[in-house]
Short mmCIF file of C-alpha atoms in Angstrom, two decimals:
data_model
loop_
_atom_site.label_atom_id
_atom_site.label_comp_id
_atom_site.label_asym_id
_atom_site.label_seq_id
_atom_site.Cartn_x
_atom_site.Cartn_y
_atom_site.Cartn_z
CA MET D 1 0.05 0.02 0.07
CA GLY D 2 2.60 2.38 1.11
CA ARG D 3 4.73 1.81 -2.05
CA GLU D 4 1.93 2.68 -4.52
CA VAL D 5 1.07 5.72 -2.50
CA LEU D 6 4.66 7.00 -2.85
CA ILE D 7 5.01 6.15 -6.55
CA ASN D 8 1.66 7.86 -7.33
CA PHE D 9 2.63 10.98 -5.31
CA ILE D 10 6.07 11.60 -6.71
CA GLN D 11 4.81 11.02 -10.17
CA ARG D 12 2.10 13.71 -9.64
CA GLU D 13 3.98 16.31 -7.49
CA LYS D 14 7.10 17.98 -8.17
CA SER D 15 6.98 20.61 -5.42
CA PHE D 16 5.56 19.52 -1.93
CA ARG D 17 6.22 19.56 1.79
CA ILE D 18 7.09 16.38 3.84
CA ILE D 19 5.81 16.50 7.33
CA PRO D 20 7.03 13.39 9.21
CA SER D 21 6.23 12.01 12.68
CA SER D 22 9.05 12.09 15.18
CA ASP D 23 9.75 8.43 15.23
CA ILE D 24 13.22 7.39 13.77
CA ASP D 25 11.81 5.51 10.90
CA SER D 26 9.76 8.51 9.69
CA LEU D 27 12.95 10.82 10.29
CA LEU D 28 15.22 8.46 8.28
CA ALA D 29 12.71 8.12 5.41
CA SER D 30 12.33 11.85 5.39
CA ALA D 31 15.92 12.47 5.18
CA ILE D 32 16.39 9.98 2.32
CA LEU D 33 13.45 11.53 0.28
CA LEU D 34 14.78 15.04 0.85
CA LYS D 35 18.19 14.26 -0.36
CA ASN D 36 17.30 12.03 -3.45
CA LEU D 37 14.36 14.11 -4.57
CA SER D 38 16.28 17.38 -4.32
CA GLN D 39 19.21 15.88 -6.32
CA HIS D 40 16.75 15.09 -9.03
CA GLY D 41 14.98 18.33 -9.48
CA TYR D 42 12.10 18.28 -6.99
CA ASP D 43 11.29 21.27 -4.87
CA VAL D 44 11.01 19.55 -1.37
CA LYS D 45 10.87 20.90 1.92
CA VAL D 46 10.65 19.18 5.49
CA SER D 47 8.61 20.72 8.34
CA PHE D 48 7.88 19.44 11.75
CA ASP D 49 5.17 22.02 12.29
CA LEU D 50 1.87 20.16 12.49
CA LYS D 51 -0.27 23.27 12.43
CA ARG D 52 0.56 23.49 8.71
CA ILE D 53 -1.55 20.51 8.05
CA ILE D 54 -4.50 22.62 9.25
CA ASP D 55 -3.49 26.04 8.13
CA GLU D 56 -2.31 25.06 4.61
CA PRO D 57 -4.79 22.28 3.70
CA GLY D 58 -4.32 22.93 0.01
CA GLU D 59 -0.56 22.58 0.05
CA PRO D 60 0.65 19.33 -1.51
CA ALA D 61 2.03 17.45 1.53
CA LEU D 62 3.43 13.96 2.02
CA LEU D 63 2.63 13.10 5.77
CA LEU D 64 4.84 10.21 7.22
CA ASN D 65 2.97 8.26 9.78
CA LEU D 66 0.57 11.00 10.51
CA LYS D 67 -3.06 11.61 9.91
CA PRO D 68 -4.41 14.03 7.19
CA VAL D 69 -7.20 16.79 7.67
CA LYS D 70 -7.61 17.11 3.86
CA PRO D 71 -6.94 13.76 2.05
CA SER D 72 -7.29 15.33 -1.36
CA SER D 73 -3.89 17.08 -1.08
CA GLN D 74 -2.38 15.38 2.00
CA VAL D 75 -1.06 12.03 1.23
CA VAL D 76 -0.19 9.58 4.12
CA LEU D 77 2.65 7.18 3.87
CA GLU D 78 2.48 4.49 6.54
CA PRO D 79 4.63 1.47 7.31
CA ALA D 80 3.44 -1.75 5.81
CA ARG D 81 2.95 -4.82 8.31
CA ASP D 82 6.46 -6.27 7.47
CA SER D 83 8.24 -3.25 5.93
CA GLY D 84 9.25 0.25 7.38
CA LEU D 85 8.77 3.73 5.87
CA THR D 86 12.49 3.99 5.22
CA GLY D 87 12.77 0.62 3.57
CA THR D 88 9.69 1.51 1.36
CA VAL D 89 11.26 4.75 0.47
CA VAL D 90 14.69 3.31 -0.45
CA SER D 91 13.10 0.52 -2.43
CA VAL D 92 11.14 2.97 -4.59
CA LEU D 93 13.76 5.59 -5.15
CA ASP D 94 16.35 2.77 -5.87
CA GLU D 95 14.23 1.69 -8.82
CA TYR D 96 13.72 5.30 -10.04
CA PHE D 97 16.96 6.94 -9.64
CA GLY D 98 19.31 4.59 -7.78
CA VAL D 99 20.39 5.31 -4.29
CA ASP D 100 23.72 5.15 -2.51
CA LYS D 101 24.85 2.29 -0.22
CA TRP D 102 24.40 4.52 2.86
CA ASP D 103 20.83 5.09 2.17
CA LYS D 104 20.32 1.25 2.04
CA ILE D 105 22.15 0.80 5.34
CA LEU D 106 19.92 3.42 6.79
CA ALA D 107 16.99 1.57 5.61
CA VAL D 108 18.23 -1.69 7.39
CA THR D 109 18.91 0.46 10.53
CA ALA D 110 15.51 1.70 10.44
CA GLY D 111 14.17 -1.89 10.25
CA VAL D 112 16.42 -2.93 13.10
CA TYR D 113 14.86 0.12 15.04
CA LYS D 114 11.54 -1.21 14.43
CA GLY D 115 12.36 -4.79 15.34
CA LEU D 116 11.40 -6.12 11.86
CA ASP D 117 14.46 -8.45 11.86
CA THR D 118 13.53 -10.20 15.12
CA GLY D 119 12.37 -13.85 15.12
CA GLY D 120 13.61 -16.86 13.22
CA GLU D 121 13.05 -15.67 9.80
CA GLY D 122 14.61 -12.15 10.13
CA PHE D 123 13.35 -9.52 7.75
CA LYS D 124 10.23 -10.35 5.75
CA GLY D 125 9.60 -7.04 3.95
CA VAL D 126 11.59 -4.93 1.50
CA GLU D 127 14.36 -4.76 3.99
CA LYS D 128 15.14 -8.34 3.10
CA ASN D 129 16.14 -7.66 -0.27
CA ILE D 130 18.00 -4.45 0.77
CA LEU D 131 19.89 -6.44 3.35
CA ASN D 132 20.71 -9.22 0.87
CA SER D 133 22.08 -6.98 -1.72
CA LEU D 134 24.43 -5.26 0.96
CA LEU D 135 25.46 -8.65 2.22
CA GLU D 136 26.27 -9.68 -1.35
CA GLY D 137 28.28 -6.58 -1.97
CA GLY D 138 30.25 -6.96 1.25
CA GLU D 139 28.86 -3.80 2.57
CA ILE D 140 27.46 -5.29 5.70
CA SER D 141 28.21 -8.33 7.64
CA SER D 142 25.87 -10.36 9.70
CA GLU D 143 26.25 -12.73 12.67
CA LEU D 144 24.14 -14.38 15.33
CA SER D 145 24.81 -12.85 18.63
CA PHE D 146 23.36 -10.79 21.55
CA ARG D 147 21.43 -7.75 20.54
CA LEU D 148 23.33 -5.59 23.16
CA TRP D 149 24.45 -1.97 22.15
CA GLY D 150 28.17 -1.99 21.41
CA HIS D 151 29.14 -5.24 23.21
CA ARG D 152 31.98 -5.85 20.99
CA ARG D 153 33.56 -2.49 21.84
CA VAL D 154 32.65 -2.10 25.41
CA GLY D 155 32.20 -5.53 26.88
CA LEU D 156 29.02 -7.53 27.66
CA SER D 157 28.55 -6.06 31.17
CA LYS D 158 28.50 -2.48 30.15
CA ALA D 159 26.64 -3.21 26.84
CA PHE D 160 23.94 -5.11 28.80
CA THR D 161 23.54 -2.24 31.22
CA ARG D 162 23.11 0.45 28.73
CA THR D 163 20.91 -1.36 26.07
CA LEU D 164 17.57 0.37 26.24
CA ASN D 165 15.71 -1.91 23.87
CA PRO D 166 14.96 -4.55 25.16
CA PHE D 167 14.78 -2.93 28.40
CA ILE D 168 15.21 -5.67 31.07
CA PRO D 169 13.77 -4.27 34.45
CA GLY D 170 16.19 -4.80 37.25
CA TYR D 171 19.10 -5.04 34.99
CA THR D 172 19.06 -2.22 32.40
CA GLY D 173 20.90 0.72 33.97
CA VAL D 174 21.93 -1.34 37.04
CA ARG D 175 25.54 -2.23 36.56
CA ASP D 176 26.15 -4.05 39.60
CA ARG D 177 23.24 -6.48 39.00
CA VAL D 178 24.44 -7.17 35.58
CA GLU D 179 27.90 -7.89 36.86
CA GLU D 180 26.45 -10.17 39.46
CA LEU D 181 24.44 -12.01 36.77
CA LEU D 182 27.26 -12.51 34.61
CA LYS D 183 29.46 -13.76 37.45
CA ASN D 184 26.90 -16.20 38.40
CA ILE D 185 26.58 -17.87 35.10
CA SER D 186 30.16 -17.62 33.81
CA ARG D 187 31.30 -20.95 35.35
CA GLY D 188 34.43 -19.39 36.60
CA ARG D 189 35.40 -17.24 33.62
CA PRO D 190 36.36 -13.63 34.31
CA VAL D 191 33.44 -11.40 33.62
CA GLU D 192 35.46 -8.80 32.03
CA LYS D 193 36.83 -11.30 29.52
CA LEU D 194 33.32 -12.77 28.55
CA GLN D 195 32.37 -12.27 24.83
CA ALA D 196 29.21 -12.90 23.15
CA ALA D 197 30.73 -15.61 20.98
CA ASP D 198 31.36 -17.59 24.21
CA PHE D 199 27.77 -18.18 24.58
CA PHE D 200 27.07 -19.47 21.05
CA THR D 201 29.67 -22.34 21.08
CA ASP D 202 28.81 -26.05 22.08
CA SER D 203 30.75 -25.41 25.39
CA GLY D 204 29.05 -22.07 26.05
CA LYS D 205 25.55 -23.19 25.48
CA PRO D 206 25.08 -24.18 29.30
CA MET D 207 26.00 -20.34 30.08
CA LEU D 208 23.33 -19.34 27.57
CA THR D 209 20.71 -21.60 29.19
CA ASP D 210 21.62 -20.21 32.55
CA LEU D 211 21.26 -16.61 31.49
CA VAL D 212 17.84 -17.33 30.06
CA ARG D 213 16.71 -19.18 33.19
CA THR D 214 18.02 -16.56 35.63
CA LEU D 215 16.30 -13.71 33.84
CA GLN D 216 12.99 -15.67 33.63
CA ASN D 217 13.33 -15.97 37.43
CA THR D 218 14.54 -12.58 38.37
CA VAL D 219 13.01 -10.00 36.14
CA LYS D 220 10.03 -8.37 37.80
CA ALA D 221 7.60 -7.75 34.95
CA PRO D 222 4.34 -9.41 33.31
CA PRO D 223 5.19 -12.84 31.85
CA ASP D 224 4.74 -11.88 28.40
CA TYR D 225 7.09 -8.87 28.65
CA VAL D 226 9.77 -11.09 30.37
CA LYS D 227 9.45 -13.80 27.60
CA ASN D 228 9.55 -11.29 24.60
CA SER D 229 12.39 -9.27 26.12
CA ILE D 230 14.52 -12.31 26.55
CA LEU D 231 13.82 -13.56 22.99
CA LYS D 232 14.77 -10.26 21.63
CA LEU D 233 18.21 -10.28 23.43
CA ILE D 234 19.41 -12.82 20.83
CA GLY D 235 19.26 -12.47 17.04
CA PHE D 236 21.41 -11.27 14.13
CA GLU D 237 23.77 -8.53 14.33
CA TYR D 238 24.77 -6.28 11.41
CA SER D 239 27.80 -4.15 11.15
CA THR D 240 29.41 -1.93 8.53
CA SER D 241 32.29 0.43 8.39
CA ILE D 242 32.47 4.25 8.18
CA ASP D 243 36.01 5.06 7.03
CA THR D 244 37.88 2.49 9.30
CA ARG D 245 35.31 2.51 12.25
CA ARG D 246 33.21 -0.62 12.75
CA ILE D 247 29.60 0.41 13.19
CA GLU D 248 26.91 -2.00 14.61
CA LEU D 249 23.51 -1.01 13.25
CA LEU D 250 21.77 -1.96 16.39
CA GLU D 251 23.80 0.44 18.33
CA LEU D 252 23.33 3.15 15.51
CA ALA D 253 19.58 2.77 15.81
CA GLY D 254 20.08 3.12 19.68
CA ALA D 255 22.05 6.21 19.27
CA LEU D 256 19.55 7.80 17.08
CA MET D 257 16.69 6.95 19.66
CA VAL D 258 18.83 8.57 22.22
CA TYR D 259 19.90 11.60 20.35
CA ALA D 260 16.50 12.40 19.14
CA SER D 261 15.14 12.88 22.70
CA LEU D 262 17.94 14.97 24.14
CA LYS D 263 16.96 18.26 22.75
CA ALA D 264 13.62 19.41 21.35
CA GLU D 265 15.18 20.26 17.98
CA ASN D 266 17.09 17.03 17.53
CA PRO D 267 14.62 15.20 15.36
CA ALA D 268 15.37 18.06 12.64
CA ARG D 269 19.04 17.46 12.92
CA ILE D 270 18.70 13.79 12.19
CA LEU D 271 17.82 14.89 8.55
CA GLY D 272 21.54 15.31 8.07
CA VAL D 273 22.36 11.67 8.87
CA THR D 274 22.29 10.89 5.22
CA LEU D 275 25.92 11.97 5.56
CA PRO D 276 28.07 9.05 7.27
CA SER D 277 29.98 11.91 9.12
CA VAL D 278 26.81 13.09 10.89
CA ALA D 279 26.08 9.44 11.92
CA THR D 280 29.57 9.23 13.64
CA GLN D 281 28.79 12.58 15.29
CA ILE D 282 25.47 11.26 16.84
CA LEU D 283 27.33 8.19 17.96
CA ALA D 284 29.89 10.32 19.64
CA VAL D 285 26.94 12.33 21.62
CA TYR D 286 25.20 9.02 22.38
CA GLU D 287 28.57 7.65 23.97
CA GLU D 288 28.74 10.70 26.26
CA VAL D 289 25.26 10.19 27.82
CA ILE D 290 24.02 6.62 27.51
CA ASP D 291 25.18 5.31 30.63
CA GLU D 292 23.92 8.00 32.57
CA LEU D 293 20.60 8.06 30.75
CA ALA D 294 20.27 4.19 31.24
CA ALA D 295 20.54 4.71 35.03
CA VAL D 296 18.06 7.65 34.94
CA LEU D 297 15.44 5.55 32.99
CA ALA D 298 15.97 2.56 35.08
CA SER D 299 14.59 4.35 38.18
CA SER D 300 11.20 5.14 36.77
CA ILE D 301 10.43 3.84 33.26
CA THR D 302 8.70 0.73 34.69
CA GLY D 303 6.17 2.97 36.18
CA TYR D 304 5.19 3.97 32.62
CA LEU D 305 5.47 0.47 31.06
CA PHE D 306 3.15 -1.30 33.60
CA GLU D 307 1.23 1.61 35.33
CA GLY D 308 1.19 4.23 32.50
CA ARG D 309 2.76 6.96 34.73
CA PRO D 310 4.91 9.73 33.41
CA VAL D 311 8.70 9.26 33.62
CA ASP D 312 10.79 11.46 35.74
CA VAL D 313 13.90 12.27 33.54
CA GLU D 314 15.49 14.80 35.93
CA ASP D 315 15.71 17.34 33.10
CA PHE D 316 18.19 14.83 31.20
CA LEU D 317 15.62 14.69 28.18
CA GLU D 318 13.60 17.34 26.41
CA ARG D 319 11.29 14.86 24.47
CA ALA D 320 9.21 11.73 25.38
CA ASP D 321 10.06 9.95 22.08
CA ILE D 322 12.55 7.49 23.67
CA VAL D 323 9.96 6.42 26.25
CA ALA D 324 7.81 5.13 23.49
CA ASP D 325 10.92 3.60 21.64
CA VAL D 326 11.98 1.72 24.87
CA ALA D 327 8.42 0.34 25.33
CA GLY D 328 8.82 -0.95 21.69
CA TRP D 329 6.64 -4.01 21.00
CA TYR D 330 4.90 -3.57 24.43
CA LEU D 331 3.68 -0.03 23.62
CA PRO D 332 0.16 -1.00 22.37
CA GLN D 333 -0.56 -2.45 25.73
CA VAL D 334 0.07 0.98 27.42
CA LYS D 335 -3.16 2.92 26.96
CA THR D 336 -1.60 6.35 28.01
CA PRO D 337 0.79 8.30 26.00
CA ALA D 338 4.46 8.02 26.72
CA SER D 339 5.27 11.21 28.79
CA ILE D 340 8.08 12.78 30.82
CA ILE D 341 8.16 15.05 33.80
CA ARG D 342 10.37 18.14 33.38
CA GLY D 343 10.00 20.82 35.97
CA ASP D 344 6.42 21.46 36.66
CA HIS D 345 5.09 20.08 33.49
CA VAL D 346 4.34 16.74 31.96
CA TYR D 347 5.29 16.52 28.26
CA THR D 348 4.35 14.12 25.51
CA VAL D 349 4.77 14.07 21.74
CA ALA D 350 2.23 14.18 19.12
CA ARG D 351 2.79 10.63 17.87
CA GLU D 352 1.80 9.32 21.12
CA LEU D 353 -1.46 11.30 21.34
CA LEU D 354 -2.36 9.96 17.95
CA ARG D 355 -1.49 6.48 19.05
CA VAL D 356 -3.86 6.41 21.85
CA GLY D 357 -6.78 7.85 19.85
CA TRP D 358 -6.74 11.64 20.14
CA ASP D 359 -8.45 13.69 17.51
CA PRO D 360 -5.75 14.62 14.91
CA ARG D 361 -6.91 18.19 14.53
CA LYS D 362 -6.76 18.73 18.33
CA VAL D 363 -3.25 17.22 18.48
CA TYR D 364 -2.07 19.50 15.60
CA GLU D 365 -3.50 22.68 17.21
CA SER D 366 -2.22 21.90 20.66
CA CYS D 367 1.38 20.76 20.09
CA ASP D 368 4.27 23.25 19.12
CA ASP D 369 6.21 23.25 15.95
CA LYS D 370 8.52 20.49 17.19
CA GLN D 371 5.70 18.26 18.01
CA LEU D 372 5.89 18.73 21.71
CA CYS D 373 2.87 18.74 23.77
CA VAL D 374 2.13 19.57 27.43
CA ILE D 375 -0.44 17.33 29.23
CA GLN D 376 -2.63 19.25 31.54
CA GLY D 377 -5.36 17.47 33.56
CA GLY D 378 -5.67 14.62 31.08
CA GLY D 379 -5.78 17.03 28.03
CA VAL D 380 -3.20 19.20 25.99
#
């Protein structure tokens, strides 16, 4: 569905505005559309101001993961069941104009962000073909491993502690408990020398079994949350290189999540990530903050996941997008919008109000030009 929508729109319109939601998939799709269409003579602009959807209903607009108020001129691009927006965009543009390898890598990164590669089959949608072309060209490598952010670079203990998706209550953000866990299952091996590969050999399988069993018995969360979170700890790991630096796409997806919520204006800055150098800058910012952020979220995010309460971020974040991203697959079970406490106010983001069923016009009127929304007494 999304593929045909995009093809018809870019065939009809040569000058239009892209208005994306603030999730990473929509942002990467917008960045790739902006770069490639501009290079081929289109007059394209990107705006985050949702009031334009109401105030300029006749302006040709491509809405990414948002709701229209005038469907005749406002076209909506939504992810398919098995494909993300970025994957769809890259697939279409590659057929029309050809896209560079970095755009394809970003499509795989967006798919990883959405968890489309989890499960025994891996990717099922357009990302599968994109990934296969990159693997065949030697642009990406793939290996079964732990899905822990940067574990090859920083070690298992630190990676387990800082990985926000899946979020493991009682372990994410709590370094002492992670080290105790690894010590108890390591069968005498030094924790600091443990590597993911050790768990995926015949001799290491008992450690993997012990890890799963210990998490099942100690994580305090609903059974379906525990089961799915453990499953999501294991899967394929994709990596590439920028210059001579090895980049794990799972960690890049995590870095984008973190960066997008640090400052109100950061979603707009992610539009520059079609340059690999910008991705390395975002990874550097992420590296500076991730450990402290994991500790901050560990203290209060379970209150949102299992009780729907706002997350106290201690002025560490300016956006609530990461709360929704950390919830991930579990988010549909939470009936209140992801929100954060900053000072005397509770903030959410437009995408979350739309998710829980708020009227789009009310959302667009109430949220600011960065899609931030203040919750007041159950309203905005």
